[in-house]
Each structure stands twice: as C-alpha cells, then as structure tokens.
Coordinates of C-alpha atoms and ligand atoms in Angstrom, one line a residue:
M6 CA 68.9 -136.7 5.0
E7 CA 66.0 -138.3 6.9
A8 CA 66.8 -141.1 9.3
I9 CA 64.8 -144.3 8.8
A10 CA 64.7 -146.9 11.5
Y11 CA 64.9 -150.6 10.5
E12 CA 63.5 -153.6 12.3
R13 CA 63.7 -157.2 11.2
A14 CA 60.5 -159.0 12.2
N15 CA 61.0 -162.6 13.2
D16 CA 57.3 -163.5 13.6
I17 CA 54.0 -162.2 12.5
A18 CA 53.0 -160.9 16.0
S19 CA 56.1 -158.8 16.3
A20 CA 55.6 -157.4 12.8
I21 CA 52.1 -156.3 13.5
R22 CA 53.2 -154.8 16.8
A23 CA 55.9 -152.8 15.1
A24 CA 53.5 -151.6 12.4
G25 CA 51.4 -150.0 15.1
E26 CA 54.0 -147.2 15.4
P27 CA 53.2 -144.0 13.5
G28 CA 55.0 -143.8 10.1
A29 CA 56.0 -147.5 10.1
A30 CA 55.8 -149.5 6.8
F31 CA 56.3 -153.2 5.9
I32 CA 58.9 -153.9 3.4
G33 CA 59.1 -157.2 1.4
G34 CA 60.6 -157.1 -2.1
G35 CA 60.6 -153.3 -2.0
T36 CA 60.2 -153.0 -5.8
N37 CA 57.6 -150.2 -5.5
L38 CA 58.2 -148.8 -2.0
L39 CA 61.9 -148.0 -2.7
D40 CA 61.0 -146.1 -5.8
L41 CA 58.4 -144.2 -3.8
M42 CA 61.0 -143.4 -1.1
K43 CA 63.6 -142.3 -3.6
G44 CA 61.2 -139.9 -5.2
G45 CA 60.1 -138.5 -1.9
I46 CA 56.5 -139.7 -2.3
A47 CA 56.6 -142.2 0.6
R48 CA 58.4 -141.1 3.8
P49 CA 58.2 -144.0 6.3
V50 CA 60.1 -143.3 9.5
K51 CA 60.5 -147.0 10.2
L52 CA 60.8 -150.0 7.8
I53 CA 59.7 -153.4 9.1
D54 CA 61.5 -156.1 7.2
I55 CA 59.1 -159.0 6.8
T56 CA 61.2 -161.1 4.4
H57 CA 62.2 -163.4 7.3
L58 CA 58.7 -164.5 8.1
R59 CA 58.8 -167.2 5.4
D60 CA 59.1 -169.9 8.1
E61 CA 55.6 -169.0 9.2
G62 CA 54.1 -170.4 6.1
I63 CA 53.5 -167.2 4.3
G64 CA 56.2 -167.8 1.8
T65 CA 54.9 -171.1 0.3
I66 CA 52.0 -172.4 -1.9
S67 CA 49.8 -175.1 -0.5
A68 CA 46.6 -176.9 -1.4
L69 CA 43.5 -176.0 0.6
P70 CA 41.1 -178.7 1.9
S71 CA 38.4 -177.0 -0.2
G72 CA 40.3 -178.0 -3.3
G73 CA 41.7 -174.5 -3.8
V74 CA 45.2 -173.1 -3.4
R75 CA 46.8 -170.8 -0.8
I76 CA 49.6 -168.6 -2.1
G77 CA 51.7 -167.1 0.7
A78 CA 52.0 -163.3 0.6
L79 CA 55.8 -163.5 0.6
M80 CA 56.1 -165.8 -2.5
R81 CA 58.1 -164.1 -5.2
N82 CA 56.0 -163.4 -8.3
S83 CA 58.1 -165.5 -10.5
D84 CA 58.0 -168.5 -8.1
A85 CA 54.3 -168.3 -7.8
A86 CA 53.7 -167.9 -11.5
N87 CA 55.8 -170.9 -12.3
H88 CA 54.6 -173.2 -9.5
A89 CA 53.1 -176.5 -10.7
L90 CA 49.8 -176.0 -8.9
I91 CA 49.3 -172.5 -10.3
R92 CA 50.4 -173.5 -13.8
S93 CA 48.0 -176.5 -13.9
Q94 CA 45.0 -175.1 -12.0
Y95 CA 45.2 -171.4 -12.6
P96 CA 47.0 -170.8 -15.9
L97 CA 45.2 -167.4 -16.1
L98 CA 47.1 -166.3 -13.1
T99 CA 50.4 -167.5 -14.5
Q100 CA 49.8 -165.6 -17.7
A101 CA 48.9 -162.4 -16.0
M102 CA 51.9 -162.5 -13.6
L103 CA 54.3 -163.2 -16.4
A104 CA 52.9 -160.3 -18.4
G105 CA 53.8 -157.9 -15.5
A106 CA 57.1 -155.9 -15.1
S107 CA 60.4 -157.5 -16.0
A108 CA 61.9 -160.9 -15.1
Q109 CA 64.3 -159.1 -12.6
L110 CA 61.3 -157.4 -10.9
R111 CA 59.2 -160.5 -10.8
N112 CA 62.2 -162.3 -9.1
M113 CA 62.1 -159.7 -6.3
A114 CA 58.4 -158.7 -6.0
T115 CA 56.1 -160.5 -3.6
I116 CA 52.5 -161.4 -3.9
G117 CA 51.5 -159.1 -1.1
G118 CA 53.6 -156.3 -2.6
N119 CA 52.0 -156.7 -6.0
L120 CA 48.6 -156.2 -4.3
M121 CA 49.8 -153.1 -2.6
Q122 CA 51.6 -151.4 -5.5
R123 CA 50.5 -147.9 -6.2
T124 CA 49.3 -146.3 -9.3
R125 CA 51.8 -145.3 -12.1
C126 CA 50.1 -142.0 -12.8
P127 CA 53.0 -139.8 -13.9
Y128 CA 51.9 -136.8 -11.7
F129 CA 51.9 -139.0 -8.6
Y130 CA 55.6 -139.8 -9.1
D131 CA 56.7 -136.3 -10.2
T132 CA 56.7 -134.1 -7.2
A133 CA 57.4 -131.0 -9.5
F134 CA 53.6 -131.2 -9.9
A135 CA 52.1 -129.9 -6.7
A136 CA 48.5 -131.1 -7.5
C137 CA 48.0 -134.7 -6.7
N138 CA 45.3 -135.7 -4.2
K139 CA 46.7 -139.2 -3.9
R140 CA 50.2 -137.9 -2.9
T141 CA 49.0 -134.7 -1.0
P142 CA 45.3 -134.8 0.0
G143 CA 43.5 -131.6 -0.9
S144 CA 46.1 -130.4 -3.5
G145 CA 44.0 -131.1 -6.6
C146 CA 44.5 -133.5 -9.6
A147 CA 46.9 -132.4 -12.3
A148 CA 45.7 -135.3 -14.6
V149 CA 42.1 -134.2 -15.0
D150 CA 43.1 -131.3 -17.3
G151 CA 46.5 -132.6 -18.1
Y152 CA 47.9 -135.8 -19.7
H153 CA 45.4 -138.6 -19.0
R154 CA 45.7 -140.9 -22.0
T155 CA 46.4 -143.8 -19.6
H156 CA 43.8 -143.0 -17.0
A157 CA 40.5 -144.4 -15.8
I158 CA 37.3 -144.8 -17.7
F159 CA 35.4 -146.5 -14.8
G160 CA 35.3 -145.8 -11.1
A161 CA 37.2 -142.5 -11.1
S162 CA 36.2 -139.4 -9.1
E163 CA 36.7 -135.7 -9.4
S164 CA 39.6 -136.2 -6.9
C165 CA 41.5 -138.9 -8.8
I166 CA 41.4 -140.6 -12.2
A167 CA 44.3 -143.0 -11.7
V168 CA 44.3 -146.7 -12.6
N169 CA 45.5 -149.7 -10.6
P170 CA 48.7 -151.0 -12.4
S171 CA 48.7 -154.7 -11.3
D172 CA 48.3 -157.5 -13.9
M173 CA 48.1 -160.1 -11.2
S174 CA 45.2 -158.4 -9.4
V175 CA 43.1 -158.5 -12.6
A176 CA 43.5 -162.3 -12.8
L177 CA 42.8 -162.6 -9.1
A178 CA 39.5 -160.7 -9.6
A179 CA 38.5 -163.1 -12.4
L180 CA 39.4 -166.0 -10.1
D181 CA 37.4 -164.8 -7.1
A182 CA 40.4 -164.7 -4.9
T183 CA 40.3 -163.8 -1.2
V184 CA 43.1 -161.8 0.5
Q185 CA 43.9 -163.1 3.9
V186 CA 45.2 -160.6 6.4
T187 CA 46.0 -160.5 10.1
G188 CA 46.3 -157.5 12.3
P189 CA 45.7 -156.0 15.8
D190 CA 42.1 -157.2 15.7
G191 CA 42.9 -160.7 14.5
A192 CA 42.7 -162.4 11.1
R193 CA 40.1 -161.9 8.3
G194 CA 39.5 -162.6 4.7
I195 CA 38.8 -159.8 2.2
P196 CA 37.3 -160.7 -1.2
I197 CA 39.5 -159.3 -3.9
G198 CA 36.7 -157.1 -5.2
A199 CA 36.6 -155.4 -1.8
F200 CA 40.3 -155.1 -1.3
H201 CA 41.1 -152.2 -3.6
R202 CA 38.9 -149.1 -3.1
L203 CA 37.6 -146.5 -5.4
P204 CA 39.1 -143.0 -4.8
G205 CA 36.0 -141.0 -3.9
D206 CA 37.2 -138.0 -1.9
R207 CA 40.1 -140.0 -0.3
P208 CA 42.3 -141.2 -3.2
D209 CA 45.3 -141.3 -0.8
I210 CA 43.8 -144.6 0.6
D211 CA 44.2 -147.4 -1.9
T212 CA 42.9 -150.4 0.0
T213 CA 40.5 -151.5 2.7
L214 CA 43.4 -152.7 4.9
K215 CA 43.1 -151.4 8.5
P216 CA 46.2 -149.9 10.2
G217 CA 48.7 -152.5 11.1
E218 CA 47.2 -155.3 9.1
L219 CA 49.6 -157.6 7.2
I220 CA 48.7 -159.6 4.1
T221 CA 49.5 -163.2 4.9
S222 CA 48.2 -165.1 1.8
V223 CA 45.9 -165.1 -1.2
D224 CA 43.4 -167.9 -1.4
L225 CA 42.0 -169.2 -4.7
P226 CA 38.8 -171.3 -4.7
P227 CA 38.7 -174.3 -7.0
S228 CA 38.4 -172.9 -10.5
P229 CA 36.0 -174.0 -13.3
L230 CA 38.1 -171.9 -15.7
S231 CA 41.3 -173.8 -15.7
N232 CA 40.8 -175.4 -19.2
H233 CA 39.7 -172.2 -20.9
S234 CA 41.2 -169.0 -19.9
S235 CA 43.3 -166.2 -21.3
Y236 CA 45.0 -163.0 -20.2
L237 CA 45.3 -160.3 -22.9
K238 CA 47.4 -157.3 -22.2
V239 CA 47.4 -154.4 -24.6
R240 CA 50.3 -151.9 -24.0
D241 CA 52.4 -149.4 -25.9
R242 CA 55.4 -151.8 -26.3
A243 CA 55.7 -155.6 -26.0
S244 CA 57.5 -155.8 -22.7
Y245 CA 58.0 -154.0 -19.4
A246 CA 55.0 -151.6 -19.9
F247 CA 51.8 -151.2 -17.9
A248 CA 48.5 -152.1 -19.5
L249 CA 46.5 -149.6 -21.4
V250 CA 43.8 -152.2 -21.2
S251 CA 44.0 -155.8 -20.1
V252 CA 41.4 -158.6 -19.9
A253 CA 41.4 -161.7 -17.8
A254 CA 38.8 -164.1 -19.2
G255 CA 37.8 -167.7 -18.4
L256 CA 34.9 -169.8 -19.2
H257 CA 33.4 -173.2 -18.7
M258 CA 31.1 -174.6 -21.5
Q259 CA 28.3 -177.2 -21.1
G260 CA 27.5 -178.4 -24.5
D261 CA 27.3 -175.4 -26.8
K262 CA 26.3 -173.1 -23.9
I263 CA 28.4 -170.9 -21.6
A264 CA 27.8 -172.3 -18.1
V265 CA 30.3 -170.0 -16.3
I266 CA 32.2 -167.0 -17.6
H267 CA 34.4 -164.6 -15.6
I268 CA 35.8 -161.4 -17.2
A269 CA 37.9 -158.8 -15.4
L270 CA 39.4 -155.7 -16.9
G271 CA 42.7 -154.0 -16.0
G272 CA 44.1 -150.6 -17.0
V273 CA 40.6 -149.0 -17.0
A274 CA 39.8 -148.3 -13.3
P275 CA 41.3 -147.6 -9.9
K276 CA 40.8 -151.3 -9.1
P277 CA 40.4 -154.5 -11.2
W278 CA 37.0 -154.1 -12.9
R279 CA 34.8 -157.1 -13.1
A280 CA 32.7 -157.1 -16.3
T281 CA 29.5 -158.2 -14.6
I282 CA 27.2 -156.9 -17.3
A283 CA 28.9 -158.9 -20.0
E284 CA 29.1 -161.9 -17.8
G285 CA 25.4 -161.7 -17.1
L286 CA 24.5 -161.4 -20.8
L287 CA 26.7 -164.3 -21.8
T288 CA 26.0 -166.8 -19.1
G289 CA 23.7 -169.6 -20.4
Q290 CA 24.0 -168.4 -24.0
P291 CA 25.7 -170.2 -27.0
L292 CA 29.1 -168.6 -27.6
S293 CA 29.0 -166.6 -30.8
D294 CA 30.7 -163.6 -32.3
D295 CA 27.5 -161.6 -32.2
A296 CA 26.7 -162.4 -28.6
L297 CA 30.2 -161.6 -27.5
R298 CA 30.3 -158.3 -29.4
Q299 CA 26.9 -157.2 -27.9
A300 CA 27.9 -158.2 -24.4
A301 CA 31.2 -156.3 -24.6
A302 CA 29.5 -153.2 -26.0
A303 CA 26.9 -153.3 -23.3
Q304 CA 29.7 -153.5 -20.7
M305 CA 31.4 -150.4 -22.0
R306 CA 28.2 -148.3 -22.1
D307 CA 28.9 -147.2 -18.5
A308 CA 32.4 -146.0 -19.3
R309 CA 33.1 -142.3 -18.6
P310 CA 36.2 -141.5 -20.7
L311 CA 38.0 -138.1 -20.8
R312 CA 39.4 -136.1 -23.7
D313 CA 42.5 -138.3 -24.2
N314 CA 41.4 -141.8 -23.2
R315 CA 38.3 -142.3 -25.3
Y316 CA 40.2 -144.9 -27.3
K317 CA 40.1 -147.2 -24.3
V318 CA 36.3 -147.7 -24.7
L319 CA 36.6 -149.4 -28.1
L320 CA 40.0 -151.0 -27.2
A321 CA 38.5 -152.7 -24.1
E322 CA 35.4 -153.8 -26.0
R323 CA 37.5 -155.5 -28.7
A324 CA 40.0 -156.8 -26.1
M325 CA 37.1 -158.5 -24.3
V326 CA 35.9 -160.2 -27.4
R327 CA 39.4 -161.4 -28.3
A328 CA 40.3 -162.6 -24.8
V329 CA 37.1 -164.7 -24.6
N330 CA 37.6 -166.1 -28.1
V331 CA 41.2 -167.1 -27.2
A332 CA 40.0 -168.6 -23.9
A333 CA 37.5 -170.6 -25.8
G334 CA 40.1 -171.8 -28.3
R335 CA 38.3 -170.0 -31.1
E336 CA 41.3 -167.6 -31.8
R337 CA 45.0 -167.9 -31.3
A338 CA 46.7 -165.7 -28.6
G339 CA 49.2 -163.9 -30.9
V340 CA 51.1 -160.9 -29.7
T341 CA 49.7 -158.9 -26.8
G342 CA 51.9 -155.9 -27.1
A343 CA 49.7 -154.1 -29.6
T344 CA 49.6 -150.3 -29.9
A345 CA 46.5 -148.5 -29.0
Ligands
LIG29 FE1 47.2 -137.7 -8.4 FE2 45.2 -139.4 -9.0 FE3 45.3 -137.0 -10.1 FE4 47.1 -138.9 -10.8 S1 45.0 -139.0 -11.1 S2 47.5 -136.7 -10.4 S3 47.4 -140.0 -8.8 S4 45.1 -137.4 -7.9

C-alpha cells in the first residue's frame, strides 16, 4: 500500500503552489486518473483536489467581449455540451462531447480533464507488457510489432504510435480553441493545435503544459461554422467506444462557393489532426462530390499506416467526405457507430 497525501485547494494560487511539489497531481473528475492509479500506471504521491475552485469562475460558461465563449475548465462535460450558448453557437462541440464516453462519465468528467486524458493504447494500461515508452521511458513499444489496429497513421514516431482518445479535442481543433492556463510563471493561452504534442522520442509527455500549470478555461472564438457543422465518429460499437476515426467538419458558404471550411480528424494521430491540405483545396471552390473526394484523398496521401491499421486511410477519407456533406446539409447524419 502506497500512501497518497490529499490537499483540497481553495484558490488557484494555492493549487499551483501545491502542484510544485514533486509527484503532485491535480484531480478534478478523476475519471481517467483514478483508472491510471488503480492500474499502477500513475503513482502520484499527492492529489490536489481542485473541484472546489468553482467559485473562481473556472466552473462556468461565459460570453467573451470578442463574441466568443469561455468554458471553465471545471465544467462537467455534460453541462458544457448542453449549455444553451454551446448548443446554439458551437453545435459541433455539443455533438462531439455527447459522442464521448457514457452519460455517467460525462456527468463527472471535466473540460480540463478531457483535454488531459491519456491514450487508450491497450499496452499502456496493461503493465504485464513491459515495453511501453509512454509508461516507462526507454522500455520500447509493444504496439509497433503487436496489436495496432487502433493506432496512429499520422504523427507517430518509432517510440510511440498511440492516438489521442478525446472526441471533444477534435471539435476544439476545428473550432480554433485556445486553452487558457495559469502557473508559476503567470497566465498564458495555448492554441489547441499546440497543446497536445507529438511523441517524438518523449512519448511520456502528452502536452506542452509546464510543471505546475493548471488549465483554467477553453476559449472559443466567434465561429463561422455554427450553421453548418457535423461530428462523425466511426467506432466498433454504437456507444461507449473510442473512435477508430472521427471527423469534426464545419463550413460557411458564400453563394455556391466554400468561403471557410475547417476539418479535424480524430483517432488517427497522437493529437487532433487538422486536415489542412483538404481545407486548402476546398476553400474558394464550389462544393461538389468530386472536389470533396479529391481533397480527402489528397489529405490522406501523407498517412503512414502499419500492418493492421491500413483500413483507416480509406475510412478517414470517406468519413471526411460524409462529414462535410452532412455539415452542408447534402446528406443525412444517420448512425455513426459503423464498423470499420
Ligand atoms: Fe506505449 Fe505508445 Fe507503444 Fe502504446 S504505442 S505501447 S502507449 S509506447
């Protein structure tokens, strides 16, 4: 039995101070951290309970002077997804959040925790497998020559091929969100595309957060996508399963041309993967099946699949076409729990 100290933080400053101690970890909803602790994967020596910081404004949603919205990091996923501001201005985010986990988990999990959740690579969670560079740096990667049907086709390294499991983060990437944090060196905003990092030779580090930094909110700029967006999640079963591939897509038309289009992919990389090649090819063009198919195919040319996850290349290509068509109102949403 390992002793774990507990401290209830009453304000942000004391939470950050406590996080400066070696082996300390913040706990909010705990829906991922407690699993990691039970499995012996995470071994914090001190838990800093931040759930009582809500009075400091990090547990609410508010309109920003810019016309955007600030979502407090301690908002429960279900509360944020169903909030009137999010439902009306960012329906893409509502769809993505409600596609994640189960209702019980969404009722507990926080926005900050969702951003911080770790990969669901089975070797990472099963300590019977010694080789996992993310869990034990320098030990190797059991997935490279093992079971990697669900692993990355973009952004992986020789050290780690795991994917980021968050649905919410894929929508945040399409919406150009900024993660607001505060820490020993003060407050700063991190664009969502720079928040999660690629594994390189340090897959044990998932984000660009500095030691002791606490996520306080997620800021969304005014969105041109609110009238035409869609989140498509393809998974092995219709509920409570992680994405094999997901697509967050939104567009804004001017006449018959695409004025703005944002597409982000999930389930394919260690971070939400913005489909910038497809976006560039489609912007300014009339929306047609041919243009969509060509743009999606061009996006997937950079994919680097392995033996068991080659299916993701065609799956992601077709999912992109469908998600944009649904966003544009050219196709009905239908069931998103299709089998790969
Ligand atoms: Fe560990 Fe990453 Fe390899 Fe999975 S893919 S076994 S998380 S190093």
